[in-house]
Short mmCIF file of C-alpha atoms and ligand atoms in Angstrom, two decimals:
data_model
loop_
_atom_site.label_atom_id
_atom_site.label_comp_id
_atom_site.label_asym_id
_atom_site.label_seq_id
_atom_site.Cartn_x
_atom_site.Cartn_y
_atom_site.Cartn_z
CA UNK A 1 73.20 218.67 12.41
CA UNK A 2 76.74 219.16 13.73
CA UNK A 3 78.14 217.36 10.69
CA UNK A 4 76.04 219.52 8.42
CA UNK A 5 77.28 222.65 10.14
CA UNK A 6 80.81 221.34 9.91
CA UNK A 7 80.39 220.81 6.16
CA UNK A 8 79.10 224.35 5.69
CA UNK A 9 81.98 225.83 7.66
CA UNK A 10 84.44 223.71 5.70
CA UNK A 11 82.87 224.75 2.42
CA UNK A 12 82.96 228.39 3.40
CA UNK A 13 86.58 228.08 4.45
CA UNK A 14 87.40 226.30 1.22
CA UNK A 15 85.65 228.97 -0.86
CA UNK A 16 87.52 231.65 1.09
CA UNK A 17 90.85 229.96 0.37
CA UNK A 18 90.00 229.65 -3.32
CA UNK A 19 88.96 233.30 -3.40
CA UNK A 20 92.20 234.35 -1.66
CA UNK A 21 94.30 232.39 -4.15
CA UNK A 22 92.41 233.97 -7.03
CA UNK A 23 92.89 237.37 -5.46
CA UNK A 24 96.61 236.87 -5.28
CA UNK A 25 96.77 235.57 -8.86
CA UNK A 26 94.74 238.56 -10.07
CA UNK A 27 97.03 241.05 -8.40
CA UNK A 28 100.55 239.78 -8.25
CA UNK A 29 101.45 236.18 -8.81
CA UNK A 30 104.76 236.74 -7.06
CA UNK A 31 102.87 237.01 -3.75
CA UNK A 32 101.60 233.43 -3.87
CA UNK A 33 101.64 231.88 -0.41
CA UNK A 34 104.19 229.17 0.17
CA UNK A 35 103.38 225.91 1.85
CA UNK A 36 99.67 226.55 2.36
CA UNK A 37 97.80 223.40 3.44
CA UNK A 38 95.44 221.29 1.36
CA UNK A 39 94.55 221.26 -2.30
CA UNK A 40 94.75 225.08 -2.67
CA UNK A 41 98.16 225.05 -1.14
CA UNK A 42 99.38 222.48 -3.60
CA UNK A 43 97.72 224.32 -6.46
CA UNK A 44 99.44 227.51 -5.40
CA UNK A 45 102.76 225.70 -5.12
CA UNK A 46 102.42 224.27 -8.61
CA UNK A 47 101.48 227.61 -10.13
CA UNK A 48 104.50 229.15 -8.41
CA UNK A 49 106.78 226.51 -9.90
CA UNK A 50 105.34 226.89 -13.39
CA UNK A 51 105.70 230.63 -13.20
CA UNK A 52 109.29 230.33 -12.03
CA UNK A 53 110.12 228.09 -14.97
CA UNK A 54 108.43 230.48 -17.40
CA UNK A 55 110.34 233.39 -15.95
CA UNK A 56 113.59 231.57 -16.37
CA UNK A 57 112.79 230.76 -19.99
CA UNK A 58 111.90 234.37 -20.66
CA UNK A 59 115.12 235.51 -19.08
CA UNK A 60 117.11 233.07 -21.19
CA UNK A 61 115.32 234.19 -24.34
CA UNK A 62 116.01 237.81 -23.39
CA UNK A 63 119.69 236.99 -22.84
CA UNK A 64 119.88 235.26 -26.20
CA UNK A 65 118.27 238.28 -27.85
CA UNK A 66 120.80 240.59 -26.21
CA UNK A 67 123.61 238.36 -27.47
CA UNK A 68 122.22 238.50 -31.00
CA UNK A 69 121.94 242.26 -30.85
CA UNK A 70 125.48 242.53 -29.48
CA UNK A 71 126.69 240.42 -32.40
CA UNK A 72 124.89 242.66 -34.88
CA UNK A 73 126.31 245.70 -33.08
CA UNK A 74 129.79 244.34 -33.63
CA UNK A 75 129.20 244.02 -37.37
CA UNK A 76 131.20 246.43 -39.53
CA UNK A 77 128.09 246.76 -41.67
CA UNK A 78 125.14 248.92 -40.74
CA UNK A 79 121.87 247.18 -39.90
CA UNK A 80 118.46 248.88 -39.60
CA UNK A 81 115.16 247.12 -38.98
CA UNK A 82 112.04 248.88 -40.22
CA UNK A 83 108.45 248.07 -39.26
CA UNK A 84 105.55 247.84 -41.74
CA UNK A 85 105.35 251.62 -41.98
CA UNK A 86 109.03 252.26 -42.53
CA UNK A 87 109.65 253.33 -38.94
CA UNK A 88 112.93 252.45 -37.28
CA UNK A 89 112.52 249.51 -34.93
CA UNK A 90 116.16 248.98 -34.21
CA UNK A 91 119.51 249.92 -35.66
CA UNK A 92 123.12 249.27 -34.79
CA UNK A 93 125.73 251.93 -34.03
CA UNK A 94 127.39 251.58 -37.43
CA UNK A 95 124.16 252.40 -39.25
CA UNK A 96 123.44 255.23 -36.80
CA UNK A 97 126.85 256.76 -37.46
CA UNK A 98 126.60 256.32 -41.22
CA UNK A 99 123.10 257.78 -41.46
CA UNK A 100 123.74 260.41 -38.82
CA UNK A 101 120.82 259.22 -36.69
CA UNK A 102 120.51 258.43 -33.01
CA UNK A 103 119.94 254.75 -32.24
CA UNK A 104 117.68 255.59 -29.29
CA UNK A 105 116.19 259.02 -29.84
CA UNK A 106 115.17 258.28 -33.43
CA UNK A 107 113.43 254.97 -32.71
CA UNK A 108 109.95 254.82 -34.27
CA UNK A 109 110.86 257.67 -36.63
CA UNK A 110 110.34 257.24 -40.36
CA UNK A 111 113.77 256.56 -41.82
CA UNK A 112 112.87 258.41 -45.02
CA UNK A 113 112.35 261.56 -42.94
CA UNK A 114 115.80 261.31 -41.44
CA UNK A 115 117.81 260.32 -44.50
CA UNK A 116 116.77 262.78 -47.18
CA UNK A 117 118.99 261.72 -50.06
CA UNK A 118 116.54 261.65 -53.03
CA UNK A 119 118.02 258.49 -54.51
CA UNK A 120 117.70 256.78 -51.14
CA UNK A 121 114.13 257.97 -50.55
CA UNK A 122 113.08 256.80 -54.03
CA UNK A 123 114.78 253.45 -53.50
CA UNK A 124 113.07 252.92 -50.15
CA UNK A 125 109.68 253.72 -51.62
CA UNK A 126 110.17 251.61 -54.76
CA UNK A 127 109.80 248.20 -53.08
CA UNK A 128 112.13 246.92 -55.73
CA UNK A 129 115.20 245.80 -53.87
CA UNK A 130 116.87 243.53 -56.41
CA UNK A 131 119.97 245.72 -56.22
CA UNK A 132 121.57 248.24 -53.89
CA UNK A 133 121.57 252.01 -53.99
CA UNK A 134 124.80 253.99 -53.52
CA UNK A 135 124.70 257.30 -51.67
CA UNK A 136 127.02 259.69 -49.86
CA UNK A 137 126.89 258.88 -46.15
CA UNK A 138 124.93 261.72 -44.56
CA UNK A 139 126.32 260.98 -41.11
CA UNK A 140 130.05 260.47 -40.94
CA UNK A 141 132.49 262.23 -43.12
CA UNK A 142 131.95 265.88 -42.40
CA UNK A 143 135.71 266.07 -42.15
CA UNK A 144 136.06 263.77 -45.10
CA UNK A 145 133.71 266.02 -47.06
CA UNK A 146 135.94 268.98 -46.34
CA UNK A 147 138.82 267.09 -47.85
CA UNK A 148 136.68 266.41 -50.88
CA UNK A 149 136.19 262.70 -50.19
CA UNK A 150 132.66 261.70 -49.36
CA UNK A 151 132.09 258.44 -47.54
CA UNK A 152 130.20 256.27 -50.01
CA UNK A 153 127.57 253.87 -48.76
CA UNK A 154 126.00 250.94 -50.50
CA UNK A 155 122.54 250.32 -49.05
CA UNK A 156 120.44 247.27 -49.79
CA UNK A 157 117.01 246.48 -48.41
CA UNK A 158 115.85 242.94 -47.69
CA UNK A 159 112.14 242.56 -46.93
CA UNK A 160 111.15 239.98 -44.32
CA UNK A 161 108.12 238.85 -42.33
CA UNK A 162 105.66 240.38 -44.76
CA UNK A 163 106.16 244.12 -44.96
CA UNK A 164 109.04 244.54 -42.59
CA UNK A 165 112.40 245.52 -44.00
CA UNK A 166 115.99 245.04 -43.04
CA UNK A 167 118.52 247.56 -44.39
CA UNK A 168 122.13 246.56 -44.73
CA UNK A 169 124.77 249.22 -45.38
CA UNK A 170 128.38 248.87 -46.45
CA UNK A 171 131.11 251.51 -46.62
CA UNK A 172 132.44 251.23 -50.18
CA UNK A 173 134.61 254.36 -50.20
CA UNK A 174 137.88 252.44 -50.41
CA UNK A 175 136.41 250.09 -53.00
CA UNK A 176 135.31 252.98 -55.22
CA UNK A 177 138.67 254.70 -54.87
CA UNK A 178 140.51 251.51 -55.80
CA UNK A 179 138.19 251.08 -58.77
CA UNK A 180 138.82 254.68 -59.91
CA UNK A 181 142.57 254.14 -59.58
CA UNK A 182 142.37 250.97 -61.61
CA UNK A 183 140.45 252.77 -64.37
CA UNK A 184 142.98 255.64 -64.40
CA UNK A 185 145.81 253.18 -64.54
CA UNK A 186 144.38 251.26 -67.48
CA UNK A 187 143.67 254.52 -69.31
CA UNK A 188 147.23 255.70 -68.68
CA UNK A 189 148.82 252.46 -69.81
CA UNK A 190 146.71 252.41 -72.96
CA UNK A 191 147.69 255.98 -73.72
CA UNK A 192 151.38 255.32 -73.10
CA UNK A 193 151.33 252.33 -75.43
CA UNK A 194 149.21 253.94 -78.09
CA UNK A 195 151.58 256.84 -78.65
CA UNK A 196 154.61 254.84 -79.81
CA UNK A 197 152.31 252.38 -81.54
CA UNK A 198 150.79 255.17 -83.65
CA UNK A 199 154.24 256.39 -84.62
CA UNK A 200 155.31 252.85 -85.51
CA UNK A 201 152.22 252.26 -87.61
CA UNK A 202 152.93 255.52 -89.47
CA UNK A 203 156.44 254.42 -90.35
CA UNK A 204 155.25 251.00 -91.46
CA UNK A 205 152.78 252.65 -93.79
CA UNK A 206 155.48 254.96 -95.15
CA UNK A 207 157.82 252.05 -95.82
CA UNK A 208 155.03 250.19 -97.55
CA UNK A 209 153.89 253.03 -99.78
CA UNK A 210 156.87 255.22 -100.57
CA UNK A 211 159.90 254.28 -102.61
CA UNK A 212 162.74 255.15 -100.24
CA UNK A 213 166.46 255.15 -100.79
CA UNK A 214 168.74 253.17 -98.53
CA UNK A 215 169.61 256.13 -96.26
CA UNK A 216 166.00 257.01 -95.66
CA UNK A 217 165.14 253.41 -94.96
CA UNK A 218 167.90 253.17 -92.40
CA UNK A 219 166.75 256.37 -90.72
CA UNK A 220 163.12 255.22 -90.58
CA UNK A 221 164.08 251.83 -89.24
CA UNK A 222 166.18 253.46 -86.52
CA UNK A 223 163.20 255.61 -85.48
CA UNK A 224 160.99 252.53 -85.48
CA UNK A 225 163.52 250.77 -83.32
CA UNK A 226 163.34 253.66 -80.84
CA UNK A 227 159.58 253.40 -80.58
CA UNK A 228 159.53 249.67 -80.09
CA UNK A 229 162.27 250.04 -77.50
CA UNK A 230 160.11 252.56 -75.70
CA UNK A 231 157.21 250.14 -75.58
CA UNK A 232 159.48 247.41 -74.35
CA UNK A 233 160.79 249.60 -71.52
CA UNK A 234 157.25 250.47 -70.54
CA UNK A 235 156.12 246.86 -70.49
CA UNK A 236 159.20 245.88 -68.47
CA UNK A 237 158.49 248.58 -65.89
CA UNK A 238 154.86 247.48 -65.69
CA UNK A 239 155.93 243.90 -65.11
CA UNK A 240 158.41 245.01 -62.45
CA UNK A 241 155.66 246.91 -60.66
CA UNK A 242 153.23 244.03 -60.73
CA UNK A 243 155.94 241.63 -59.52
CA UNK A 244 156.71 243.98 -56.63
CA UNK A 245 153.04 244.18 -55.71
CA UNK A 246 152.38 240.50 -55.88
CA UNK A 247 155.34 239.06 -54.01
CA UNK A 248 156.23 238.71 -50.34
CA UNK A 249 158.56 241.24 -48.74
CA UNK A 250 162.25 240.34 -49.11
CA UNK A 251 163.84 238.52 -46.21
CA UNK A 252 166.35 240.13 -43.90
CA UNK A 253 169.09 237.54 -44.15
CA UNK A 254 170.64 238.19 -47.53
CA UNK A 255 173.36 240.85 -47.25
CA UNK A 256 174.73 242.86 -50.15
CA UNK A 257 177.78 245.09 -50.08
CA UNK A 258 177.07 248.76 -50.71
CA UNK A 259 180.33 249.02 -52.62
CA UNK A 260 179.11 246.40 -55.11
CA UNK A 261 175.78 248.16 -55.56
CA UNK A 262 177.45 251.52 -56.10
CA UNK A 263 179.98 250.09 -58.53
CA UNK A 264 177.14 248.86 -60.69
CA UNK A 265 175.40 252.25 -60.43
CA UNK A 266 178.61 253.92 -61.52
CA UNK A 267 178.96 251.75 -64.64
CA UNK A 268 175.39 252.41 -65.68
CA UNK A 269 175.53 256.09 -64.77
CA UNK A 270 178.66 256.83 -66.77
CA UNK A 271 177.23 255.01 -69.77
CA UNK A 272 173.95 256.91 -69.60
CA UNK A 273 175.64 260.25 -69.04
CA UNK A 274 177.86 259.72 -72.06
CA UNK A 275 174.90 258.82 -74.28
CA UNK A 276 172.71 261.73 -73.17
CA UNK A 277 175.14 264.61 -72.99
CA UNK A 278 178.19 265.12 -75.15
CA UNK A 279 179.73 266.96 -72.22
CA UNK A 280 178.78 264.25 -69.80
CA UNK A 281 178.24 265.04 -66.13
CA UNK A 282 180.60 265.41 -63.24
CA UNK A 283 179.80 262.23 -61.37
CA UNK A 284 181.13 261.38 -57.93
CA UNK A 285 180.64 258.32 -55.74
CA UNK A 286 181.56 258.35 -52.08
CA UNK A 287 181.19 255.74 -49.36
CA UNK A 288 181.45 257.00 -45.81
CA UNK A 289 181.35 253.63 -44.09
CA UNK A 290 181.86 250.24 -45.68
CA UNK A 291 178.48 248.61 -45.10
CA UNK A 292 176.10 245.92 -46.18
CA UNK A 293 172.32 246.14 -46.53
CA UNK A 294 169.91 243.25 -46.34
CA UNK A 295 167.19 242.64 -48.87
CA UNK A 296 166.61 241.61 -52.47
CA UNK A 297 169.75 242.45 -54.49
CA UNK A 298 168.03 243.11 -57.81
CA UNK A 299 165.44 245.35 -56.17
CA UNK A 300 168.01 247.36 -54.26
CA UNK A 301 170.13 247.74 -57.38
CA UNK A 302 167.13 248.82 -59.39
CA UNK A 303 166.03 251.43 -56.84
CA UNK A 304 169.52 252.91 -56.53
CA UNK A 305 170.16 252.94 -60.28
CA UNK A 306 166.78 254.52 -60.87
CA UNK A 307 167.52 257.51 -58.65
CA UNK A 308 170.90 257.97 -60.29
CA UNK A 309 169.53 257.68 -63.80
CA UNK A 310 166.86 260.29 -63.01
CA UNK A 311 169.50 262.70 -61.72
CA UNK A 312 171.52 262.23 -64.90
CA UNK A 313 168.51 262.42 -67.19
CA UNK A 314 167.11 265.62 -65.72
CA UNK A 315 170.42 267.41 -65.13
CA UNK A 316 171.76 269.20 -68.20
CA UNK A 317 175.16 268.14 -69.51
CA UNK A 318 178.07 269.55 -67.54
CA UNK A 319 176.06 269.45 -64.34
CA UNK A 320 177.07 267.66 -61.20
CA UNK A 321 175.65 264.45 -59.73
CA UNK A 322 176.94 263.19 -56.38
CA UNK A 323 176.11 259.72 -55.11
CA UNK A 324 176.87 258.92 -51.48
CA UNK A 325 176.40 256.31 -48.79
CA UNK A 326 176.71 257.01 -45.10
CA UNK A 327 175.62 255.47 -41.82
CA UNK A 328 173.67 257.86 -39.61
CA UNK A 329 174.46 258.15 -35.86
CA UNK A 330 171.40 256.02 -35.01
CA UNK A 331 172.57 253.17 -37.22
CA UNK A 332 170.33 253.81 -40.20
CA UNK A 333 171.96 253.90 -43.62
CA UNK A 334 171.44 256.59 -46.23
CA UNK A 335 171.93 256.31 -49.97
CA UNK A 336 171.64 259.74 -51.55
CA UNK A 337 171.78 261.18 -55.05
CA UNK A 338 172.26 264.93 -55.27
CA UNK A 339 172.14 266.80 -58.56
CA UNK A 340 172.48 270.36 -59.84
CA UNK A 341 169.53 269.94 -62.19
CA UNK A 342 166.43 272.12 -62.61
CA UNK A 343 164.93 271.21 -59.22
CA UNK A 344 161.29 270.47 -58.51
CA UNK A 345 158.56 272.84 -57.28
CA UNK A 346 157.11 271.94 -53.88
CA UNK A 347 153.62 271.16 -55.21
CA UNK A 348 154.96 268.35 -57.41
CA UNK A 349 157.08 266.62 -54.78
CA UNK A 350 154.35 264.64 -52.96
CA UNK A 351 153.03 263.36 -56.30
CA UNK A 352 156.28 262.25 -57.94
CA UNK A 353 155.87 258.63 -56.90
CA UNK A 354 152.41 258.33 -58.50
CA UNK A 355 152.40 256.17 -61.57
CA UNK A 356 152.88 258.17 -64.77
CA UNK A 357 153.22 261.45 -62.89
CA UNK A 358 155.73 263.59 -64.76
CA UNK A 359 156.57 267.26 -64.52
CA UNK A 360 158.26 267.61 -67.87
CA UNK A 361 156.74 265.10 -70.25
CA UNK A 362 158.94 265.74 -73.19
CA UNK A 363 162.18 265.61 -71.17
CA UNK A 364 160.99 262.33 -69.66
CA UNK A 365 160.20 260.88 -73.10
CA UNK A 366 163.37 262.10 -74.76
CA UNK A 367 165.48 260.45 -72.12
CA UNK A 368 163.57 257.19 -72.17
CA UNK A 369 161.40 257.71 -69.10
CA UNK A 370 158.22 255.76 -68.50
CA UNK A 371 156.86 257.78 -65.58
CA UNK A 372 157.04 254.62 -63.47
CA UNK A 373 160.58 254.90 -62.13
CA UNK A 374 159.85 256.60 -58.82
CA UNK A 375 156.72 254.47 -58.30
CA UNK A 376 159.01 251.43 -58.52
CA UNK A 377 161.59 253.02 -56.20
CA UNK A 378 158.92 253.81 -53.63
CA UNK A 379 157.60 250.24 -53.74
CA UNK A 380 161.05 248.78 -53.26
CA UNK A 381 161.73 251.21 -50.41
CA UNK A 382 158.51 250.20 -48.65
CA UNK A 383 159.28 246.52 -49.02
CA UNK A 384 162.62 247.09 -47.31
CA UNK A 385 161.21 249.30 -44.57
CA UNK A 386 163.14 252.20 -46.07
CA UNK A 387 162.04 255.77 -46.54
CA UNK A 388 162.27 257.72 -49.80
CA UNK A 389 163.14 261.34 -49.04
CA UNK A 390 162.95 264.02 -51.68
CA UNK A 391 164.36 267.50 -51.12
CA UNK A 392 164.30 269.94 -53.97
CA UNK A 393 163.62 273.52 -54.95
CA UNK A 394 163.33 275.05 -58.39
CA UNK A 395 166.75 276.22 -59.59
CA UNK A 396 168.52 274.57 -56.68
CA UNK A 397 168.83 270.98 -57.81
CA UNK A 398 167.40 267.91 -56.11
CA UNK A 399 168.38 265.37 -53.50
CA UNK A 400 166.75 261.94 -53.50
CA UNK A 401 167.62 259.66 -50.60
CA UNK A 402 166.77 256.15 -49.44
CA UNK A 403 167.05 255.76 -45.69
CA UNK A 404 167.32 252.12 -44.60
CA UNK A 405 166.36 251.04 -41.08
CA UNK A 406 169.24 250.12 -38.75
CA UNK A 407 168.09 246.48 -38.75
CA UNK A 408 168.94 246.23 -42.46
CA UNK A 409 172.35 247.88 -42.20
CA UNK A 410 175.60 246.43 -40.86
CA UNK A 411 179.30 246.99 -41.17
CA UNK A 412 180.82 245.15 -44.11
CA UNK A 413 182.69 242.04 -43.02
CA UNK A 414 185.13 241.89 -45.90
CA UNK A 415 186.66 245.08 -47.17
CA UNK A 416 187.50 244.81 -50.83
CA UNK A 417 188.79 247.20 -53.42
P1 LIG B 1 160.29 259.27 -65.54
O1 LIG B 1 160.37 257.94 -66.18
O2 LIG B 1 159.40 260.21 -66.26
O3 LIG B 1 161.60 259.85 -65.18
P2 LIG B 1 159.95 258.91 -62.68
O4 LIG B 1 158.85 258.24 -61.92
O5 LIG B 1 161.32 258.36 -62.55
O6 LIG B 1 159.47 258.98 -64.18
O7 LIG B 1 159.98 260.42 -62.23
C1 LIG B 1 158.78 261.18 -62.21
C2 LIG B 1 159.06 262.63 -62.54
O8 LIG B 1 159.82 263.23 -61.49
C3 LIG B 1 159.89 262.83 -63.76
O9 LIG B 1 159.09 262.85 -64.92
C4 LIG B 1 160.51 264.17 -63.51
O10 LIG B 1 159.63 265.19 -63.92
C5 LIG B 1 160.66 264.23 -62.01
N1 LIG B 1 162.03 263.95 -61.56
C6 LIG B 1 162.52 262.76 -61.12
N2 LIG B 1 163.81 262.87 -60.76
C7 LIG B 1 164.15 264.15 -60.98
C8 LIG B 1 165.38 264.90 -60.79
N3 LIG B 1 166.50 264.34 -60.31
N4 LIG B 1 165.35 266.22 -61.12
C9 LIG B 1 164.24 266.79 -61.59
N5 LIG B 1 163.08 266.15 -61.80
C10 LIG B 1 163.03 264.84 -61.48
#
């Protein structure tokens, strides 16, 4: 009887312990009792351990997820994840900025309601994502818009996990600008070559079809020679430009005497002046301080000669062209060419170094210009860390100067001449 009673009490106690454990599990597993006696105690202990392991795994998975998201955040490309209904599930800051949306506030919004560009909306709805769609970025670029340059976005959708979609965006503004420049450049070159080519072809036809006397033939051949020379100059300038673009910057340990560079300029300048103007020009060359510059000799010579030849070509005969070198108080060196020519209106000045930019086309042509001279000078200047300064006003002549950094200028060791 006592044993029977004992069994009942034990059973009741056991049931109560089981019930208590269940109670705890139902409410909050974190409150599981530690070190309870008997089978329920061990059970509770094991559950606690399992739970702890699970929690750790979840935390690790969560950490990994955060790392992934941080990596995607760092991407220069925009990333947007859309659910089955086209609602934003997640997006990185780049995409938010580009689309002008808020990465948190706009969660669960339909992207097509936020980005209203018709091309984009149609693309999103088409479910044909074999290629990208290019739109103006609605977000960034309000300032850019004011300057007339929209930020251009390439957006491509990649479906995944059934009907979910991942949007990748890329800022292709610079790419499109470079592409436009390339097209312009090719069009310009073609035009520049076609003009003399057309003239040449005309003369060839004339020579073939008309009986000409010796004088006429000579005259025609001379004109043909001029045109082919023009094409040659153009091709040479183009090659110079592409060489300058494709090669490493000149080193700083080859030194060239300014006096030698200027002497060469003088030879060329006097020759050109004599050919262009019967009166010639009043040319002067002055060196304030005997110096040397470091860099590529042919490039430096070409840049300096170019500025001088422009001054001579655009200044009417009898005018004055002064070439000078001086070392500034801070150690920089300045090569300057000052002329009494027609001068240049302020609006043209910033554009002079663009390829094929000319103010007076016919004057440029007549004097053998290609429209590439100042583009070449600017390139050479940049490669030497020098600055091209242009000061000019209509009717007041022009002053073109190359200012070399102090590191590329030193006193000449040997004084000659
Ligand atoms: P170009 O071969 O036509 O001379 P450049 O690139 O050397 O080409 O110069 C661009 C334009 O700048 C010229 O067409 C000319 O209109 C203007 N220019 C350059 N130098 C002078 C100058 N000293 N005086 C007036 N105009 C100049």
